[in-house]
Amino acid sequence: MGPWKTGKRTVDFPTAVVRFPVLVFWIVFNLFVLAMLALDLGVLNRRPHRVDLREALAWSGAWIVLAAAFAVLVWFWQGRADALQFVTGYVIELSLSVDNLFVFLVVFRYFNVPDEHQHKVLLAGILGALLTRGVFIMAGVGLIRRFSWITYAFGALLVYSGLKLLRQDETDIHPERNFLLRLFRRAFPVTKDYVGGQFFTRKGADGLHATPLLVALLVVEASDLLFAVDSIPAVLAITLNAFIVYTANVFAILGLRSMYFALAGMMDRLHYLHYGLSVVLMVIGLKMLGSHYVRIPTEWALTIVLLVLGASILASLLNPQKKQRAHTL
């Protein structure tokens, strides 16, 4: 906070930034994530059930509140700049996650995943995503710090992804064409029907078989890997602090499952959202391409992202007559 002058004397207040070893925060944060997942899986959702809108909204709100509380913690730990970088990264990750929800919706419809088991698939997908994101983030930060020209490659990738997203209305999603899925089916037998909420089942002399629930999980995991290729560089354009990038990703991922159930019934109405997301990707990509020449403050980046997303959502709600997004199976 700095000194405060009171006429004749100067009173020094302790700084608002409290320093703790980064390793402590890595350990505590991951323990918190594991505790929340254990609470979700072992207590609140021990029995398979269909997640209704009220429960989904409650969990979505809870994760947003937790992310906001964490931003306050970062403010006191590392200061205003890092807190703003976390908020900006979290908003970018969360907004890009919305488009990934369309993929989940198509996958669940294609494989006819029962409502009561969709939660289990998404939860298992989150566990896999946490591991892969950590690896991707460490690799991305290491590459940029060692080879500065990688920044241009990431920036170009984001601009390309944004341009590609503009054509998403013309793009069909075909889960059956997924390379990982085709490879898995060749190597492992899969039952025709679901066996409760099991990923594997044993069929007498035929041995162990996978169920369609595992196949749906594999497609969800594969789609998240592709999603990470865009989302992680987008946050790396904001900061190279691995802890901030990781925590922003994790909070967005943890809230993704409940967000799916909250928005599943209205995702088709957000027909302009992908235009907003494409602009966000291109803006962040251009920021990365010009990072060595022009410095764009984090506050500006956050403001642009919020304005673009808000405008695309408002336009969708004000113009519901537009043809819905078509995902042909």
mmCIF file of C-alpha atoms in Angstrom:
data_model
loop_
_atom_site.group_PDB
_atom_site.id
_atom_site.type_symbol
_atom_site.label_atom_id
_atom_site.label_comp_id
_atom_site.label_asym_id
_atom_site.label_seq_id
_atom_site.Cartn_x
_atom_site.Cartn_y
_atom_site.Cartn_z
ATOM 1 C CA MET A 1 0.000 0.000 0.000
ATOM 2 C CA GLY A 2 2.995 2.293 0.531
ATOM 3 C CA PRO A 3 3.406 5.322 2.812
ATOM 4 C CA TRP A 4 0.537 7.588 3.781
ATOM 5 C CA LYS A 5 1.478 11.213 4.513
ATOM 6 C CA THR A 6 -0.399 12.939 7.316
ATOM 7 C CA GLY A 7 1.049 16.444 7.351
ATOM 8 C CA LYS A 8 3.921 16.216 9.868
ATOM 9 C CA ARG A 9 4.702 12.538 9.650
ATOM 10 C CA THR A 10 4.595 9.607 7.316
ATOM 11 C CA VAL A 11 2.905 6.389 8.384
ATOM 12 C CA ASP A 12 4.099 3.198 6.658
ATOM 13 C CA PHE A 13 1.440 0.551 6.204
ATOM 14 C CA PRO A 14 2.431 -3.040 5.410
ATOM 15 C CA THR A 15 2.209 -3.929 1.757
ATOM 16 C CA ALA A 16 -0.921 -5.756 0.617
ATOM 17 C CA VAL A 17 1.183 -8.353 -1.200
ATOM 18 C CA VAL A 18 1.923 -11.351 1.031
ATOM 19 C CA ARG A 19 4.795 -13.527 -0.252
ATOM 20 C CA PHE A 20 4.685 -17.310 0.032
ATOM 21 C CA PRO A 21 6.799 -19.912 -1.780
ATOM 22 C CA VAL A 22 5.273 -20.790 -5.142
ATOM 23 C CA LEU A 23 5.729 -24.512 -4.459
ATOM 24 C CA VAL A 24 3.402 -24.225 -1.462
ATOM 25 C CA PHE A 25 0.680 -22.802 -3.667
ATOM 26 C CA TRP A 26 1.183 -25.549 -6.277
ATOM 27 C CA ILE A 27 0.730 -28.216 -3.602
ATOM 28 C CA VAL A 28 -2.188 -26.549 -1.808
ATOM 29 C CA PHE A 29 -4.011 -25.770 -5.051
ATOM 30 C CA ASN A 30 -3.784 -29.330 -6.359
ATOM 31 C CA LEU A 31 -4.885 -30.724 -2.996
ATOM 32 C CA PHE A 32 -7.879 -28.372 -3.176
ATOM 33 C CA VAL A 33 -8.743 -29.645 -6.671
ATOM 34 C CA LEU A 34 -8.511 -33.285 -5.566
ATOM 35 C CA ALA A 35 -10.665 -32.554 -2.505
ATOM 36 C CA MET A 36 -13.355 -30.896 -4.647
ATOM 37 C CA LEU A 37 -13.369 -33.798 -7.114
ATOM 38 C CA ALA A 38 -13.589 -36.303 -4.235
ATOM 39 C CA LEU A 39 -16.501 -34.324 -2.773
ATOM 40 C CA ASP A 40 -18.229 -34.283 -6.145
ATOM 41 C CA LEU A 41 -17.700 -37.944 -6.993
ATOM 42 C CA GLY A 42 -17.804 -39.580 -3.580
ATOM 43 C CA VAL A 43 -20.458 -37.550 -1.768
ATOM 44 C CA LEU A 44 -22.666 -35.356 -3.944
ATOM 45 C CA ASN A 45 -22.875 -37.662 -6.957
ATOM 46 C CA ARG A 46 -22.372 -41.114 -5.484
ATOM 47 C CA ARG A 47 -25.519 -42.339 -7.216
ATOM 48 C CA PRO A 48 -25.879 -41.767 -10.990
ATOM 49 C CA HIS A 49 -28.631 -39.251 -11.701
ATOM 50 C CA ARG A 50 -29.738 -36.734 -14.284
ATOM 51 C CA VAL A 51 -28.311 -33.296 -13.481
ATOM 52 C CA ASP A 52 -31.164 -30.798 -13.566
ATOM 53 C CA LEU A 53 -30.910 -27.099 -14.392
ATOM 54 C CA ARG A 54 -31.096 -25.980 -10.767
ATOM 55 C CA GLU A 55 -28.182 -28.187 -9.697
ATOM 56 C CA ALA A 56 -26.141 -27.204 -12.755
ATOM 57 C CA LEU A 57 -26.647 -23.488 -12.143
ATOM 58 C CA ALA A 58 -25.741 -23.890 -8.465
ATOM 59 C CA TRP A 59 -22.467 -25.638 -9.303
ATOM 60 C CA SER A 60 -21.670 -23.185 -12.100
ATOM 61 C CA GLY A 61 -22.163 -20.280 -9.719
ATOM 62 C CA ALA A 62 -20.082 -22.007 -7.042
ATOM 63 C CA TRP A 63 -17.117 -22.437 -9.401
ATOM 64 C CA ILE A 64 -17.312 -18.814 -10.547
ATOM 65 C CA VAL A 65 -17.354 -17.656 -6.914
ATOM 66 C CA LEU A 66 -14.363 -19.891 -6.110
ATOM 67 C CA ALA A 67 -12.476 -18.493 -9.117
ATOM 68 C CA ALA A 68 -13.244 -14.945 -7.953
ATOM 69 C CA ALA A 69 -12.051 -15.782 -4.436
ATOM 70 C CA PHE A 70 -8.862 -17.233 -5.883
ATOM 71 C CA ALA A 71 -8.300 -14.019 -7.879
ATOM 72 C CA VAL A 72 -8.499 -12.072 -4.611
ATOM 73 C CA LEU A 73 -5.995 -14.479 -3.065
ATOM 74 C CA VAL A 74 -3.606 -13.960 -6.002
ATOM 75 C CA TRP A 75 -4.018 -10.186 -5.581
ATOM 76 C CA PHE A 76 -2.776 -10.357 -1.970
ATOM 77 C CA TRP A 77 -0.122 -12.954 -2.813
ATOM 78 C CA GLN A 78 1.385 -11.612 -6.040
ATOM 79 C CA GLY A 79 -0.267 -8.250 -6.600
ATOM 80 C CA ARG A 80 -2.731 -6.588 -8.954
ATOM 81 C CA ALA A 81 -0.969 -7.479 -12.222
ATOM 82 C CA ASP A 82 -1.014 -11.240 -11.624
ATOM 83 C CA ALA A 83 -4.597 -11.113 -10.372
ATOM 84 C CA LEU A 84 -5.694 -9.356 -13.576
ATOM 85 C CA GLN A 85 -3.765 -11.890 -15.651
ATOM 86 C CA PHE A 86 -5.555 -14.730 -13.859
ATOM 87 C CA VAL A 87 -8.978 -13.143 -14.401
ATOM 88 C CA THR A 88 -8.240 -12.489 -18.075
ATOM 89 C CA GLY A 89 -6.934 -16.023 -18.602
ATOM 90 C CA TYR A 90 -9.926 -17.494 -16.775
ATOM 91 C CA VAL A 91 -12.427 -15.498 -18.848
ATOM 92 C CA ILE A 92 -10.699 -16.521 -22.088
ATOM 93 C CA GLU A 93 -10.592 -20.191 -21.079
ATOM 94 C CA LEU A 94 -14.190 -20.181 -19.891
ATOM 95 C CA SER A 95 -15.470 -18.469 -23.034
ATOM 96 C CA LEU A 96 -13.566 -20.813 -25.351
ATOM 97 C CA SER A 97 -14.887 -23.741 -23.310
ATOM 98 C CA VAL A 98 -18.437 -22.825 -24.291
ATOM 99 C CA ASP A 99 -17.740 -23.725 -27.904
ATOM 100 C CA ASN A 100 -16.326 -27.064 -26.770
ATOM 101 C CA LEU A 101 -19.669 -27.747 -25.108
ATOM 102 C CA PHE A 102 -21.238 -28.033 -28.559
ATOM 103 C CA VAL A 103 -18.874 -30.928 -29.245
ATOM 104 C CA PHE A 104 -19.884 -32.656 -26.002
ATOM 105 C CA LEU A 105 -23.539 -32.249 -26.929
ATOM 106 C CA VAL A 106 -22.989 -33.855 -30.344
ATOM 107 C CA VAL A 107 -20.940 -36.701 -28.858
ATOM 108 C CA PHE A 108 -23.588 -37.530 -26.261
ATOM 109 C CA ARG A 109 -26.335 -37.426 -28.868
ATOM 110 C CA TYR A 110 -24.374 -39.567 -31.321
ATOM 111 C CA PHE A 111 -23.608 -42.287 -28.763
ATOM 112 C CA ASN A 112 -27.008 -41.942 -27.043
ATOM 113 C CA VAL A 113 -25.302 -41.592 -23.663
ATOM 114 C CA PRO A 114 -27.997 -41.876 -20.934
ATOM 115 C CA ASP A 115 -28.555 -38.629 -19.035
ATOM 116 C CA GLU A 116 -27.629 -40.202 -15.704
ATOM 117 C CA HIS A 117 -24.177 -41.258 -17.004
ATOM 118 C CA GLN A 118 -23.170 -38.056 -18.814
ATOM 119 C CA HIS A 119 -21.899 -36.595 -15.543
ATOM 120 C CA LYS A 120 -19.529 -39.557 -15.068
ATOM 121 C CA VAL A 121 -18.101 -39.191 -18.581
ATOM 122 C CA LEU A 122 -17.438 -35.471 -18.096
ATOM 123 C CA LEU A 123 -15.897 -36.021 -14.660
ATOM 124 C CA ALA A 124 -13.527 -38.697 -15.996
ATOM 125 C CA GLY A 125 -12.723 -36.375 -18.901
ATOM 126 C CA ILE A 126 -11.784 -33.637 -16.437
ATOM 127 C CA LEU A 127 -9.269 -35.898 -14.678
ATOM 128 C CA GLY A 128 -7.559 -36.603 -17.992
ATOM 129 C CA ALA A 129 -7.688 -32.933 -18.990
ATOM 130 C CA LEU A 130 -5.978 -31.823 -15.763
ATOM 131 C CA LEU A 131 -2.991 -34.050 -16.521
ATOM 132 C CA THR A 132 -2.656 -33.103 -20.189
ATOM 133 C CA ARG A 133 -3.118 -29.380 -19.517
ATOM 134 C CA GLY A 134 -0.319 -29.420 -16.962
ATOM 135 C CA VAL A 135 2.040 -31.033 -19.473
ATOM 136 C CA PHE A 136 0.974 -28.677 -22.293
ATOM 137 C CA ILE A 137 1.396 -25.574 -20.151
ATOM 138 C CA MET A 138 4.864 -26.497 -18.899
ATOM 139 C CA ALA A 139 5.940 -27.354 -22.444
ATOM 140 C CA GLY A 140 4.482 -24.135 -23.870
ATOM 141 C CA VAL A 141 6.072 -21.890 -21.254
ATOM 142 C CA GLY A 142 9.414 -23.667 -21.639
ATOM 143 C CA LEU A 143 9.378 -23.344 -25.423
ATOM 144 C CA ILE A 144 8.506 -19.641 -25.391
ATOM 145 C CA ARG A 145 11.173 -18.842 -22.789
ATOM 146 C CA ARG A 146 13.813 -20.762 -24.733
ATOM 147 C CA PHE A 147 12.762 -19.933 -28.297
ATOM 148 C CA SER A 148 11.127 -16.505 -28.507
ATOM 149 C CA TRP A 149 10.083 -17.102 -32.128
ATOM 150 C CA ILE A 150 7.576 -19.709 -30.879
ATOM 151 C CA THR A 151 5.439 -16.719 -29.877
ATOM 152 C CA TYR A 152 4.865 -15.971 -33.566
ATOM 153 C CA ALA A 153 3.928 -19.597 -34.273
ATOM 154 C CA PHE A 154 1.377 -19.600 -31.435
ATOM 155 C CA GLY A 155 0.011 -16.236 -32.575
ATOM 156 C CA ALA A 156 -0.389 -17.447 -36.152
ATOM 157 C CA LEU A 157 -2.117 -20.609 -34.869
ATOM 158 C CA LEU A 158 -4.644 -18.541 -32.923
ATOM 159 C CA VAL A 159 -5.391 -16.274 -35.899
ATOM 160 C CA TYR A 160 -5.836 -19.345 -38.123
ATOM 161 C CA SER A 161 -8.127 -20.972 -35.535
ATOM 162 C CA GLY A 162 -10.190 -17.791 -35.325
ATOM 163 C CA LEU A 163 -10.603 -17.649 -39.111
ATOM 164 C CA LYS A 164 -11.512 -21.333 -39.172
ATOM 165 C CA LEU A 165 -14.096 -20.808 -36.450
ATOM 166 C CA LEU A 166 -15.827 -18.206 -38.625
ATOM 167 C CA ARG A 167 -16.784 -21.055 -40.980
ATOM 168 C CA GLN A 168 -18.110 -23.279 -38.211
ATOM 169 C CA ASP A 169 -21.692 -23.104 -39.502
ATOM 170 C CA GLU A 170 -20.462 -24.926 -42.571
ATOM 171 C CA THR A 171 -18.509 -27.508 -40.590
ATOM 172 C CA ASP A 172 -20.020 -30.842 -39.593
ATOM 173 C CA ILE A 173 -18.922 -32.795 -36.553
ATOM 174 C CA HIS A 174 -18.532 -36.539 -37.181
ATOM 175 C CA PRO A 175 -17.529 -38.467 -34.046
ATOM 176 C CA GLU A 176 -17.274 -41.691 -36.041
ATOM 177 C CA ARG A 177 -14.375 -40.217 -38.030
ATOM 178 C CA ASN A 178 -12.262 -39.622 -34.930
ATOM 179 C CA PHE A 179 -8.876 -41.276 -35.520
ATOM 180 C CA LEU A 180 -8.464 -42.334 -31.880
ATOM 181 C CA LEU A 181 -11.925 -43.916 -31.900
ATOM 182 C CA ARG A 182 -11.292 -45.890 -35.099
ATOM 183 C CA LEU A 183 -7.927 -47.099 -33.790
ATOM 184 C CA PHE A 184 -9.452 -48.159 -30.465
ATOM 185 C CA ARG A 185 -12.272 -50.114 -32.103
ATOM 186 C CA ARG A 186 -9.771 -52.059 -34.185
ATOM 187 C CA ALA A 187 -7.734 -53.029 -31.145
ATOM 188 C CA PHE A 188 -10.436 -53.563 -28.529
ATOM 189 C CA PRO A 189 -13.916 -55.200 -28.662
ATOM 190 C CA VAL A 190 -16.835 -52.929 -27.789
ATOM 191 C CA THR A 191 -20.294 -54.027 -26.608
ATOM 192 C CA LYS A 192 -23.355 -52.872 -28.522
ATOM 193 C CA ASP A 193 -25.270 -51.796 -25.409
ATOM 194 C CA TYR A 194 -24.466 -49.856 -22.258
ATOM 195 C CA VAL A 195 -23.768 -51.824 -19.081
ATOM 196 C CA GLY A 196 -24.974 -49.451 -16.394
ATOM 197 C CA GLY A 197 -22.305 -46.847 -15.764
ATOM 198 C CA GLN A 198 -19.379 -49.191 -16.426
ATOM 199 C CA PHE A 199 -16.551 -48.419 -18.829
ATOM 200 C CA PHE A 200 -15.580 -52.115 -19.097
ATOM 201 C CA THR A 201 -17.436 -55.409 -18.790
ATOM 202 C CA ARG A 202 -16.462 -59.084 -19.006
ATOM 203 C CA LYS A 203 -18.398 -61.271 -21.460
ATOM 204 C CA GLY A 204 -17.714 -64.884 -20.521
ATOM 205 C CA ALA A 205 -15.137 -66.619 -22.701
ATOM 206 C CA ASP A 206 -14.827 -63.516 -24.910
ATOM 207 C CA GLY A 207 -12.970 -61.713 -22.136
ATOM 208 C CA LEU A 208 -12.926 -58.018 -21.363
ATOM 209 C CA HIS A 209 -14.975 -55.643 -23.520
ATOM 210 C CA ALA A 210 -15.230 -51.862 -23.535
ATOM 211 C CA THR A 211 -18.674 -50.283 -23.378
ATOM 212 C CA PRO A 212 -20.004 -47.381 -25.483
ATOM 213 C CA LEU A 213 -19.528 -45.210 -22.374
ATOM 214 C CA LEU A 214 -15.749 -45.606 -22.648
ATOM 215 C CA VAL A 215 -15.891 -44.873 -26.379
ATOM 216 C CA ALA A 216 -17.765 -41.623 -25.677
ATOM 217 C CA LEU A 217 -15.137 -40.739 -23.051
ATOM 218 C CA LEU A 218 -12.324 -41.265 -25.564
ATOM 219 C CA VAL A 219 -13.958 -38.893 -28.054
ATOM 220 C CA VAL A 220 -14.486 -36.293 -25.297
ATOM 221 C CA GLU A 221 -10.804 -36.590 -24.304
ATOM 222 C CA ALA A 222 -9.666 -36.304 -27.925
ATOM 223 C CA SER A 223 -11.780 -33.182 -28.461
ATOM 224 C CA ASP A 224 -10.315 -31.627 -25.310
ATOM 225 C CA LEU A 225 -6.782 -32.218 -26.600
ATOM 226 C CA LEU A 226 -7.660 -30.348 -29.795
ATOM 227 C CA PHE A 227 -9.326 -27.625 -27.747
ATOM 228 C CA ALA A 228 -6.192 -27.233 -25.609
ATOM 229 C CA VAL A 229 -4.136 -26.482 -28.735
ATOM 230 C CA ASP A 230 -6.100 -23.217 -29.087
ATOM 231 C CA SER A 231 -6.913 -22.338 -25.494
ATOM 232 C CA ILE A 232 -3.500 -22.723 -23.860
ATOM 233 C CA PRO A 233 -1.629 -20.471 -26.357
ATOM 234 C CA ALA A 234 -4.429 -17.912 -25.880
ATOM 235 C CA VAL A 235 -3.659 -17.684 -22.156
ATOM 236 C CA LEU A 236 0.098 -17.780 -22.776
ATOM 237 C CA ALA A 237 -0.436 -14.582 -24.762
ATOM 238 C CA ILE A 238 -1.549 -12.965 -21.498
ATOM 239 C CA THR A 239 1.160 -14.310 -19.172
ATOM 240 C CA LEU A 240 4.035 -16.797 -19.033
ATOM 241 C CA ASN A 241 3.513 -17.399 -15.314
ATOM 242 C CA ALA A 242 2.909 -21.175 -15.378
ATOM 243 C CA PHE A 243 0.992 -21.156 -12.098
ATOM 244 C CA ILE A 244 -1.428 -18.464 -13.302
ATOM 245 C CA VAL A 245 -1.943 -20.203 -16.653
ATOM 246 C CA TYR A 246 -2.488 -23.579 -14.962
ATOM 247 C CA THR A 247 -4.934 -22.329 -12.342
ATOM 248 C CA ALA A 248 -6.947 -20.366 -14.924
ATOM 249 C CA ASN A 249 -7.201 -23.538 -17.028
ATOM 250 C CA VAL A 250 -8.148 -25.704 -14.060
ATOM 251 C CA PHE A 251 -10.911 -23.413 -12.801
ATOM 252 C CA ALA A 252 -12.369 -23.224 -16.314
ATOM 253 C CA ILE A 253 -12.207 -27.021 -16.714
ATOM 254 C CA LEU A 254 -13.759 -27.692 -13.316
ATOM 255 C CA GLY A 255 -16.664 -25.388 -14.137
ATOM 256 C CA LEU A 256 -17.062 -26.827 -17.627
ATOM 257 C CA ARG A 257 -19.051 -29.887 -16.550
ATOM 258 C CA SER A 258 -21.751 -27.989 -14.664
ATOM 259 C CA MET A 259 -21.808 -25.350 -17.407
ATOM 260 C CA TYR A 260 -22.630 -28.066 -19.935
ATOM 261 C CA PHE A 261 -25.746 -29.122 -18.044
ATOM 262 C CA ALA A 262 -26.737 -25.483 -17.466
ATOM 263 C CA LEU A 263 -26.407 -24.510 -21.144
ATOM 264 C CA ALA A 264 -27.297 -27.786 -22.896
ATOM 265 C CA GLY A 265 -30.857 -26.667 -23.492
ATOM 266 C CA MET A 266 -29.973 -23.273 -24.937
ATOM 267 C CA MET A 267 -26.640 -23.755 -26.730
ATOM 268 C CA ASP A 268 -28.336 -23.796 -30.125
ATOM 269 C CA ARG A 269 -29.724 -20.327 -29.391
ATOM 270 C CA LEU A 270 -26.250 -18.805 -29.071
ATOM 271 C CA HIS A 271 -25.869 -18.790 -32.846
ATOM 272 C CA TYR A 272 -23.614 -15.711 -32.925
ATOM 273 C CA LEU A 273 -21.331 -16.840 -30.128
ATOM 274 C CA HIS A 274 -18.831 -18.570 -32.398
ATOM 275 C CA TYR A 275 -18.321 -15.259 -34.236
ATOM 276 C CA GLY A 276 -17.411 -13.636 -30.926
ATOM 277 C CA LEU A 277 -15.084 -16.502 -30.044
ATOM 278 C CA SER A 278 -13.392 -16.257 -33.440
ATOM 279 C CA VAL A 279 -12.766 -12.529 -32.887
ATOM 280 C CA VAL A 280 -11.338 -13.278 -29.421
ATOM 281 C CA LEU A 281 -8.944 -15.875 -30.858
ATOM 282 C CA MET A 282 -7.813 -13.507 -33.615
ATOM 283 C CA VAL A 283 -7.349 -10.560 -31.235
ATOM 284 C CA ILE A 284 -5.294 -12.669 -28.820
ATOM 285 C CA GLY A 285 -3.338 -14.090 -31.767
ATOM 286 C CA LEU A 286 -2.557 -10.605 -33.073
ATOM 287 C CA LYS A 287 -1.535 -9.580 -29.555
ATOM 288 C CA MET A 288 0.922 -12.484 -29.535
ATOM 289 C CA LEU A 289 2.263 -11.648 -33.009
ATOM 290 C CA GLY A 290 2.904 -8.040 -32.015
ATOM 291 C CA SER A 291 4.075 -8.710 -28.453
ATOM 292 C CA HIS A 292 7.700 -7.830 -29.290
ATOM 293 C CA TYR A 293 6.710 -4.466 -30.773
ATOM 294 C CA VAL A 294 3.553 -3.242 -29.007
ATOM 295 C CA ARG A 295 2.564 -3.957 -25.429
ATOM 296 C CA ILE A 296 -1.185 -4.251 -24.881
ATOM 297 C CA PRO A 297 -2.079 -3.907 -21.168
ATOM 298 C CA THR A 298 -3.925 -6.836 -19.591
ATOM 299 C CA GLU A 299 -6.825 -4.517 -18.686
ATOM 300 C CA TRP A 300 -7.347 -3.717 -22.377
ATOM 301 C CA ALA A 301 -7.248 -7.380 -23.370
ATOM 302 C CA LEU A 302 -9.787 -8.284 -20.676
ATOM 303 C CA THR A 303 -12.085 -5.409 -21.699
ATOM 304 C CA ILE A 304 -11.970 -6.392 -25.380
ATOM 305 C CA VAL A 305 -12.746 -10.043 -24.581
ATOM 306 C CA LEU A 306 -15.719 -9.139 -22.366
ATOM 307 C CA LEU A 307 -17.135 -6.622 -24.861
ATOM 308 C CA VAL A 308 -16.843 -9.011 -27.830
ATOM 309 C CA LEU A 309 -18.410 -11.940 -25.966
ATOM 310 C CA GLY A 310 -21.150 -9.778 -24.491
ATOM 311 C CA ALA A 311 -22.004 -8.351 -27.926
ATOM 312 C CA SER A 312 -22.187 -11.821 -29.526
ATOM 313 C CA ILE A 313 -24.444 -13.171 -26.756
ATOM 314 C CA LEU A 314 -26.689 -10.095 -26.867
ATOM 315 C CA ALA A 315 -26.950 -10.333 -30.657
ATOM 316 C CA SER A 316 -27.947 -14.004 -30.345
ATOM 317 C CA LEU A 317 -30.696 -13.198 -27.846
ATOM 318 C CA LEU A 318 -32.004 -10.227 -29.847
ATOM 319 C CA ASN A 319 -32.073 -12.143 -33.151
ATOM 320 C CA PRO A 320 -33.460 -15.615 -32.388
ATOM 321 C CA GLN A 321 -34.802 -16.046 -35.942
ATOM 322 C CA LYS A 322 -31.376 -16.926 -37.333
ATOM 323 C CA LYS A 323 -30.967 -20.522 -38.490
ATOM 324 C CA GLN A 324 -29.541 -22.680 -35.738
ATOM 325 C CA ARG A 325 -26.108 -24.132 -35.956
ATOM 326 C CA ALA A 326 -26.187 -27.436 -37.762
ATOM 327 C CA HIS A 327 -24.041 -30.324 -36.600
ATOM 328 C CA THR A 328 -24.665 -33.201 -38.944
ATOM 329 C CA LEU A 329 -23.904 -36.636 -37.618
#
